[in-house]
XYZ file of C-alpha atoms in Angstrom:
542
model
C 0.000 0.000 0.000
C 1.315 3.437 -0.947
C 2.038 5.651 2.058
C -0.173 8.743 2.491
C 2.091 11.808 2.352
C 2.100 15.525 3.068
C 1.622 16.022 -0.668
C -1.481 13.820 -0.670
C -2.942 15.663 2.317
C -2.191 19.030 0.676
C -3.968 18.241 -2.582
C -6.876 16.518 -0.837
C -7.503 19.582 1.320
C -7.167 22.021 -1.602
C -9.574 19.886 -3.629
C -12.218 19.913 -0.890
C -12.131 23.710 -0.421
C -12.120 24.499 -4.147
C -8.495 25.618 -4.542
C -7.694 23.578 -7.661
C -6.203 26.374 -9.791
C -2.631 27.166 -8.755
C -0.898 30.320 -9.987
C 2.866 30.185 -9.832
C 6.351 30.602 -11.166
C 8.244 27.396 -10.354
C 11.726 26.979 -8.973
C 13.889 24.171 -7.673
C 12.498 24.188 -4.132
C 8.914 23.645 -5.397
C 9.545 20.719 -7.728
C 8.811 17.955 -5.213
C 5.424 19.540 -4.553
C 4.510 18.770 -8.168
C 5.424 15.068 -8.173
C 2.477 13.021 -9.528
C 0.624 16.206 -10.486
C -3.140 15.549 -10.095
C -5.250 15.651 -13.264
C -8.024 17.736 -11.677
C -5.706 20.658 -10.830
C -4.687 23.428 -13.253
C -1.303 25.101 -13.010
C -1.310 28.654 -14.388
C 2.214 29.753 -15.203
C 3.094 33.373 -14.526
C 6.401 34.732 -15.767
C 6.957 36.744 -12.584
C 5.795 36.218 -9.019
C 3.877 39.505 -8.736
C 1.764 38.252 -11.617
C 1.145 34.918 -9.864
C -0.150 36.498 -6.642
C -2.237 39.200 -8.330
C -3.762 36.719 -10.798
C -4.615 34.398 -7.897
C -6.306 37.386 -6.247
C -8.325 38.159 -9.388
C -9.392 34.524 -9.567
C -10.425 34.653 -5.886
C -12.547 37.754 -6.471
C -14.379 35.880 -9.212
C -14.936 32.616 -7.353
C -15.537 34.016 -3.868
C -13.069 31.402 -2.602
C -9.420 31.732 -1.611
C -6.888 31.911 -4.415
C -3.789 29.707 -4.379
C -0.305 30.880 -5.359
C 2.972 28.926 -5.402
C 6.201 30.927 -5.105
C 9.911 30.238 -5.066
C 11.853 30.647 -1.832
C 13.294 33.995 -0.718
C 13.836 35.932 -3.976
C 10.597 34.702 -5.519
C 8.679 35.762 -2.437
C 10.468 39.120 -2.603
C 9.372 39.639 -6.199
C 5.743 39.100 -5.171
C 5.528 41.474 -2.230
C 3.954 44.407 -4.069
C 1.025 42.168 -4.945
C 0.951 40.679 -1.433
C 0.681 44.242 -0.073
C -2.244 44.971 -2.399
C -4.041 41.737 -1.480
C -3.640 42.594 2.204
C -4.908 46.152 1.883
C -7.766 45.094 -0.417
C -8.697 42.120 1.790
C -8.386 39.460 -0.898
C -7.954 35.876 0.393
C -4.879 34.252 -1.175
C -3.080 31.204 0.237
C 0.600 31.595 -0.669
C 2.786 28.469 -0.582
C 6.523 29.130 -0.825
C 9.254 26.584 -1.441
C 12.162 26.240 0.954
C 15.386 24.237 0.903
C 15.305 20.881 2.709
C 15.403 20.864 6.494
C 18.721 18.984 6.598
C 20.376 21.793 4.614
C 18.995 24.773 6.554
C 21.748 24.958 9.235
C 24.293 25.630 6.466
C 22.672 28.667 4.798
C 22.098 26.866 1.476
C 21.802 28.439 -1.938
C 18.190 29.634 -2.453
C 17.344 28.990 1.181
C 15.121 31.508 2.966
C 16.378 32.930 6.264
C 13.475 33.384 8.677
C 10.934 32.769 5.897
C 7.906 33.501 8.056
C 9.209 37.022 8.785
C 9.786 38.057 5.171
C 6.199 38.839 4.050
C 5.133 40.441 7.334
C 3.321 42.660 8.155
C 1.283 42.314 4.952
C -0.095 38.833 5.557
C -2.688 37.738 8.101
C -0.556 34.772 9.166
C 2.889 33.464 8.262
C 4.520 30.192 9.264
C 7.032 27.498 8.413
C 5.766 24.480 10.382
C 8.165 22.954 12.901
C 7.685 19.431 11.503
C 6.806 18.038 8.095
C 3.750 16.234 9.453
C 2.394 19.616 10.659
C 2.168 21.034 7.106
C -1.392 19.825 6.306
C -2.824 21.254 9.532
C -0.937 24.514 8.941
C -2.435 24.711 5.443
C -5.943 24.197 6.803
C -5.436 26.857 9.465
C -3.998 29.287 6.922
C -6.998 28.761 4.640
C -9.449 29.418 7.465
C -7.573 32.579 8.449
C -7.553 33.821 4.838
C -11.325 33.368 4.562
C -12.209 34.904 7.949
C -13.184 38.588 7.929
C -11.252 40.740 7.365
C -10.068 38.428 4.598
C -6.550 38.582 3.226
C -3.393 36.739 2.159
C -1.640 34.106 4.276
C 1.837 32.598 3.886
C 3.120 29.049 4.344
C 6.763 28.062 3.779
C 7.300 24.346 3.084
C 10.789 22.746 2.983
C 11.148 20.638 -0.133
C 11.763 17.359 1.699
C 8.477 17.693 3.631
C 6.300 16.667 0.689
C 7.289 12.978 0.776
C 6.924 12.568 4.543
C 3.981 10.584 5.973
C 0.951 12.598 7.087
C -2.690 12.329 8.103
C -5.658 13.826 6.237
C -6.988 17.124 7.576
C -10.650 17.765 8.255
C -12.382 20.556 6.372
C -14.478 22.286 8.966
C -16.837 25.218 8.788
C -15.966 28.637 10.141
C -18.896 31.020 9.993
C -17.265 34.348 9.366
C -20.202 36.796 9.447
C -20.783 38.526 12.768
C -22.913 41.415 13.982
C -22.448 44.161 16.522
C -24.535 43.989 19.688
C -28.286 44.676 19.426
C -27.764 47.739 21.624
C -25.160 49.181 19.240
C -27.344 48.536 16.181
C -30.332 50.125 17.951
C -28.257 53.219 18.753
C -27.314 53.603 15.096
C -30.917 53.007 13.993
C -32.082 55.753 16.347
C -29.465 58.117 14.915
C -30.652 57.350 11.359
C -34.286 57.806 12.347
C -33.690 61.250 13.840
C -30.998 62.750 11.592
C -31.900 65.770 9.519
C -29.678 64.846 6.558
C -27.750 61.544 6.860
C -25.042 60.362 4.464
C -23.573 56.913 3.790
C -19.902 56.460 2.864
C -19.532 53.084 1.165
C -16.295 51.105 0.986
C -14.993 47.871 -0.494
C -16.477 45.836 2.341
C -19.944 46.307 0.875
C -18.924 44.781 -2.451
C -16.833 42.113 -0.719
C -19.918 40.865 1.144
C -22.248 41.395 -1.842
C -24.291 43.712 0.363
C -25.147 46.302 -2.318
C -28.901 45.450 -2.389
C -29.184 45.935 1.374
C -27.179 49.181 1.308
C -29.271 50.553 -1.569
C -32.419 49.733 0.431
C -30.974 51.443 3.514
C -30.136 54.556 1.484
C -33.602 54.669 -0.076
C -35.536 54.143 3.145
C -33.513 56.768 5.035
C -33.085 59.026 1.985
C -29.358 59.138 2.691
C -26.975 60.607 0.162
C -24.197 58.164 -0.763
C -20.486 58.673 -1.441
C -17.859 56.056 -2.258
C -14.972 56.088 0.238
C -11.628 57.582 -0.848
C -9.419 55.262 -2.928
C -11.839 52.364 -2.602
C -10.705 49.165 -4.330
C -14.282 48.323 -5.317
C -17.557 50.179 -5.816
C -20.362 48.972 -3.516
C -23.240 51.184 -4.685
C -25.219 51.735 -7.885
C -23.494 54.802 -9.337
C -26.508 55.562 -11.543
C -28.824 55.842 -8.508
C -30.410 59.226 -7.745
C -28.924 59.198 -4.218
C -25.352 58.658 -5.398
C -23.122 61.718 -5.049
C -19.694 60.566 -6.223
C -16.251 59.625 -4.897
C -14.679 61.286 -1.904
C -11.158 62.605 -2.539
C -8.265 61.415 -0.333
C -7.710 64.835 1.251
C -8.972 65.647 4.747
C -10.307 69.156 4.194
C -11.905 68.176 0.865
C -13.848 65.396 2.586
C -14.977 67.768 5.326
C -16.183 70.231 2.676
C -18.180 67.635 0.777
C -19.845 66.262 3.908
C -20.504 69.631 5.575
C -24.229 69.667 4.737
C -24.887 66.450 6.700
C -25.460 65.897 10.413
C -24.855 62.120 10.456
C -22.163 60.114 8.626
C -22.347 56.319 8.442
C -19.215 54.640 7.039
C -19.776 51.085 5.773
C -16.859 48.721 5.126
C -14.182 51.413 4.750
C -11.664 53.192 6.917
C -12.220 56.704 8.255
C -10.652 57.983 5.986
C -7.888 57.101 3.471
C -5.726 60.166 2.727
C -3.052 60.558 0.044
C -1.661 63.940 1.061
C -1.491 65.649 4.436
C -4.332 67.895 5.475
C -5.177 69.946 8.528
C -8.263 70.532 10.619
C -11.042 68.217 11.803
C -11.643 64.755 10.355
C -15.384 65.431 9.964
C -17.389 68.655 9.977
C -17.741 70.104 13.497
C -20.760 68.813 15.377
C -21.443 65.956 12.953
C -21.917 62.484 14.396
C -20.114 59.550 12.751
C -20.735 55.794 12.969
C -18.226 53.359 11.482
C -19.111 49.738 10.617
C -16.191 47.445 9.800
C -15.015 43.880 10.442
C -11.367 44.678 11.270
C -10.667 45.171 14.988
C -7.369 46.930 14.246
C -9.074 49.423 11.968
C -11.893 50.123 14.380
C -9.271 50.662 17.095
C -7.193 53.287 15.272
C -10.077 55.148 13.618
C -9.568 58.737 14.815
C -13.167 59.819 15.362
C -16.725 58.612 15.769
C -18.304 55.429 17.113
C -17.083 52.155 15.587
C -19.171 48.994 15.443
C -17.062 45.862 14.991
C -19.233 43.920 12.540
C -19.461 42.548 9.044
C -21.548 44.844 6.884
C -24.332 42.694 5.500
C -25.814 41.311 8.748
C -25.505 44.701 10.435
C -27.359 46.475 7.617
C -30.027 43.764 7.614
C -30.485 44.285 11.348
C -30.686 48.052 10.814
C -33.348 47.684 8.135
C -35.652 46.061 10.689
C -35.496 49.200 12.870
C -35.746 51.995 10.276
C -38.651 54.440 10.630
C -40.018 54.752 7.090
C -41.837 58.004 7.954
C -38.670 59.849 8.988
C -37.457 60.877 5.521
C -40.668 62.723 4.682
C -41.365 63.928 8.223
C -37.889 65.479 8.509
C -37.999 66.740 4.911
C -34.693 65.166 3.999
C -33.482 66.598 0.678
C -32.594 64.585 -2.411
C -29.213 65.434 -3.943
C -28.944 67.436 -7.110
C -28.998 65.073 -10.120
C -25.512 63.816 -10.986
C -24.868 64.799 -14.595
C -22.176 63.214 -16.739
C -19.613 65.754 -18.003
C -19.937 66.963 -21.587
C -17.962 65.005 -24.179
C -14.904 66.971 -25.374
C -14.432 67.825 -29.017
C -12.281 65.474 -31.112
C -8.596 66.316 -31.087
C -5.166 64.733 -31.564
C -3.908 63.641 -29.125
C -7.353 62.756 -27.816
C -8.809 64.278 -24.678
C -9.161 61.488 -22.111
C -12.784 62.487 -21.549
C -13.612 61.672 -25.171
C -11.883 58.295 -24.849
C -13.652 57.413 -21.592
C -17.048 58.400 -23.015
C -16.381 56.155 -26.004
C -15.387 53.300 -23.696
C -18.565 53.747 -21.647
C -20.708 53.627 -24.794
C -18.916 50.556 -26.146
C -18.893 48.348 -23.038
C -21.522 45.595 -23.169
C -23.887 45.246 -20.217
C -22.322 43.101 -17.496
C -18.703 43.857 -18.376
C -16.408 43.710 -15.341
C -14.094 46.737 -15.286
C -10.614 46.623 -13.777
C -8.921 50.024 -13.451
C -5.324 51.067 -12.842
C -5.041 54.498 -14.351
C -4.107 56.852 -11.481
C -3.527 59.774 -13.846
C -7.185 59.780 -14.861
C -9.000 58.034 -12.034
C -11.178 61.066 -11.237
C -12.151 61.403 -14.881
C -12.872 57.680 -15.067
C -15.197 57.810 -12.059
C -16.958 60.886 -13.411
C -17.668 59.315 -16.818
C -17.971 55.522 -16.368
C -20.578 54.704 -13.692
C -20.697 51.161 -12.263
C -24.006 49.662 -11.201
C -23.364 45.988 -10.432
C -21.847 44.029 -7.574
C -18.343 42.937 -8.523
C -18.402 45.194 -11.560
C -15.375 47.299 -10.624
C -11.955 46.264 -9.306
C -8.853 48.350 -8.669
C -6.099 48.740 -6.109
C -7.082 50.424 -2.879
C -3.446 50.521 -1.760
C -1.815 52.345 -4.687
C 0.963 49.818 -5.406
C 1.141 49.583 -9.198
C 1.396 46.355 -11.147
C -1.837 44.914 -9.712
C -4.329 45.741 -12.441
C -3.166 43.640 -15.408
C -2.589 40.320 -13.588
C -5.690 40.893 -11.449
C -7.680 41.241 -14.670
C -6.057 38.122 -16.137
C -6.980 36.057 -13.075
C -10.537 37.411 -13.047
C -10.888 36.704 -16.787
C -9.574 33.164 -16.343
C -12.233 32.533 -13.699
C -14.912 33.831 -16.097
C -13.637 31.461 -18.778
C -13.570 28.491 -16.397
C -17.068 29.250 -15.109
C -18.481 29.805 -18.596
C -20.309 32.957 -17.486
C -19.819 34.754 -20.798
C -18.409 37.767 -18.923
C -15.769 39.896 -20.582
C -13.238 41.767 -18.463
C -12.161 45.251 -19.557
C -8.930 46.630 -18.103
C -8.457 50.410 -18.266
C -4.805 51.045 -17.434
C -2.112 53.666 -17.765
C 1.085 53.229 -19.748
C 3.202 53.527 -16.609
C 1.106 50.999 -14.704
C 1.211 48.565 -17.608
C 4.976 48.109 -17.468
C 5.033 46.906 -13.860
C 3.635 43.475 -14.736
C 3.534 43.327 -18.537
C 4.545 39.635 -18.378
C 0.903 38.870 -17.520
C 0.062 39.320 -21.211
C 1.771 35.984 -21.903
C -0.425 34.207 -19.349
C -3.509 35.860 -20.862
C -2.510 34.611 -24.298
C -1.731 31.082 -23.152
C -5.170 30.698 -21.578
C -7.035 32.741 -24.226
C -8.890 34.688 -21.535
C -11.796 37.048 -22.379
C -9.930 40.285 -21.674
C -9.813 43.672 -23.391
C -6.843 45.832 -22.382
C -7.299 49.562 -22.937
C -4.112 51.567 -22.323
C -4.523 55.313 -21.836
C -1.077 56.288 -23.028
C 0.131 59.781 -22.099
C 3.853 58.887 -22.347
C 4.560 59.370 -18.683
C 3.707 58.966 -15.042
C 0.873 61.466 -15.095
C -0.099 61.034 -11.448
C 3.481 61.770 -10.362
C 3.511 64.895 -12.526
C 0.188 66.041 -11.040
C 1.504 65.634 -7.508
C 4.669 67.461 -8.563
C 2.602 70.399 -9.813
C 0.812 70.461 -6.456
C 4.254 70.903 -4.861
C 5.395 73.525 -7.377
C 7.477 71.067 -9.477
C 6.359 71.411 -13.120
C 8.249 68.361 -14.413
C 9.655 65.943 -11.787
C 12.673 63.940 -12.970
C 11.977 60.413 -14.169
C 8.318 61.055 -14.996
C 8.514 60.800 -18.810
C 8.360 57.385 -20.543
C 8.209 58.066 -24.299
C 8.308 55.650 -27.242
C 6.764 52.546 -25.710
C 5.060 50.434 -28.389
C 2.574 48.338 -26.471
C 1.040 46.740 -29.539
C 4.484 45.400 -30.476
C 5.152 44.218 -26.920
C 1.746 42.515 -26.746
C 2.292 40.821 -30.092
C 5.600 39.440 -28.901
C 3.830 37.916 -25.903
C 1.017 36.456 -27.982
C -1.722 39.078 -27.572
C -3.034 40.845 -30.702
C -3.346 44.596 -30.515
C -3.104 47.918 -32.259
C -2.366 51.563 -31.682
C -5.138 54.159 -31.822
C -4.211 57.802 -32.209
C -7.175 59.497 -33.904
C -10.817 59.925 -32.844
C -12.032 58.567 -36.202
C -10.394 55.201 -35.420
C -11.550 54.857 -31.828
C -15.094 53.469 -31.970
C -14.261 50.757 -34.504
C -11.140 49.768 -32.568
C -13.129 49.486 -29.324
C -15.744 47.354 -31.049
C -13.031 45.056 -32.416
C -11.297 44.729 -29.045
C -14.496 43.891 -27.166
C -15.744 41.401 -29.778
C -12.501 39.414 -29.830
C -12.861 35.999 -28.190
C -9.503 36.068 -26.366
C -7.268 38.874 -25.110
C -6.901 42.016 -27.222
C -4.962 45.220 -26.521
C -5.529 48.810 -27.620
C -2.749 51.359 -27.080
C -4.706 54.641 -27.084
C -2.808 57.933 -27.298
C -4.294 60.552 -24.975
C -3.380 64.109 -24.091
C -1.713 64.844 -20.773
C -3.703 66.504 -18.010
C -1.705 69.517 -16.850
C -3.724 70.238 -13.700
C -2.178 69.759 -10.250
C -3.442 66.921 -8.073
C -6.129 67.597 -5.462
C -6.819 71.209 -6.211
C -8.130 73.316 -3.308
C -11.683 72.537 -2.255
C -14.161 75.320 -2.844
C -17.661 75.199 -1.303
């Protein structure tokens, strides 16, 4: 009888929790993991470890289950850390398995061995361990998976010495951990009373709403309380129907700008977001003077360091459901709560060469089929994107909430692969900047190899536009190292197996968009756009 090994226990557990797609970039210390590779698993090769982790995250966001990434020891883990940071900040569950040299070699500092492997990815993982014994690996995997999937979700790290895989082991039980939890009835009742008596309440919606698929409940809460709704600053997902009459827009990551936009309200309720994410330093109060704030989030660390208001430690969906049972439906009319002014899309700019980004974004909005999932990594034009391309579906918008570039393309590849595997018919559209694209351009090869349903739309302004905008804010008209001319993305894509073309004139744009969205596999458009010469975060005016 063949002995049951750590490898057997690993694959059995992954199979039972639905982690049968492994994203990785293999090295010598992982090879024994792949002995007798099981037929029901799919290995997705990434040409760089950042791509592996981010693609696993995109796949996880599509499936609702934890993603699985396999990395090489030490240097391979180091390559991946930008994506690990994003997964941590954006609360995406990814189980990361890293190779390690054999235990017998570790006292001698071997080539490609990892010194203190569990310390390397911290603090941007929820847990990190190299088990003390080979036979402990299966239980450590199961614990890591449960931690990844417990709110607040996020990446976990497990280092496995290469000689562990052949050691005898016992199967590990898959057990249920119910991760939703609700604040106390007294705390929910206090918030309900505040909503029932406020003159003009406002909801600030973060990624946690989308993560828990709580948009229907939050829309109902907004409608029944007639609360205006903003998306939290730098949110990695949407969380509210941006075409709804109560939707106001996206809060900027500047303290005094947020205070100005919320000044008309007497009650602020923050759902599944921090209070608040800032990009540049600001002065003054965190909220308008005299305004009451309630904060609902599942992260005890975040609720602890929040600088103002009353925090309820809770997952969003059950808390909002509990609130809905205590809302006074007469309050909105009785207190004469105002509706916001209708949110009007900006006018489409006139055709020009190079094209105004507003014209390009309006054309993208018109071309996107219903149900398209949008991934965005275009920091130069994020405000313009939000103003012109409203999202109205759960899971319909993905970006980085942390700001570390290189996330968007592999995230989109992983999400598109999940759509292909599930047969949903979804197409993923990535809107990305030329600077962002070069951080993880190797992901194009993986997209081509798996023929994923992905349209890549590069807004190419020949530079790091967001850096230039921040420079102008600081009185620096042209910061060094912010120009990146003469990149031919269509040629690069072709070399990696993805068809594409350049678009430089308005007359070509609509047909090119139609072609890119109708293509069955990946397709890239390199779209030349004019630079935006405004400084970042211009002063807020009431």
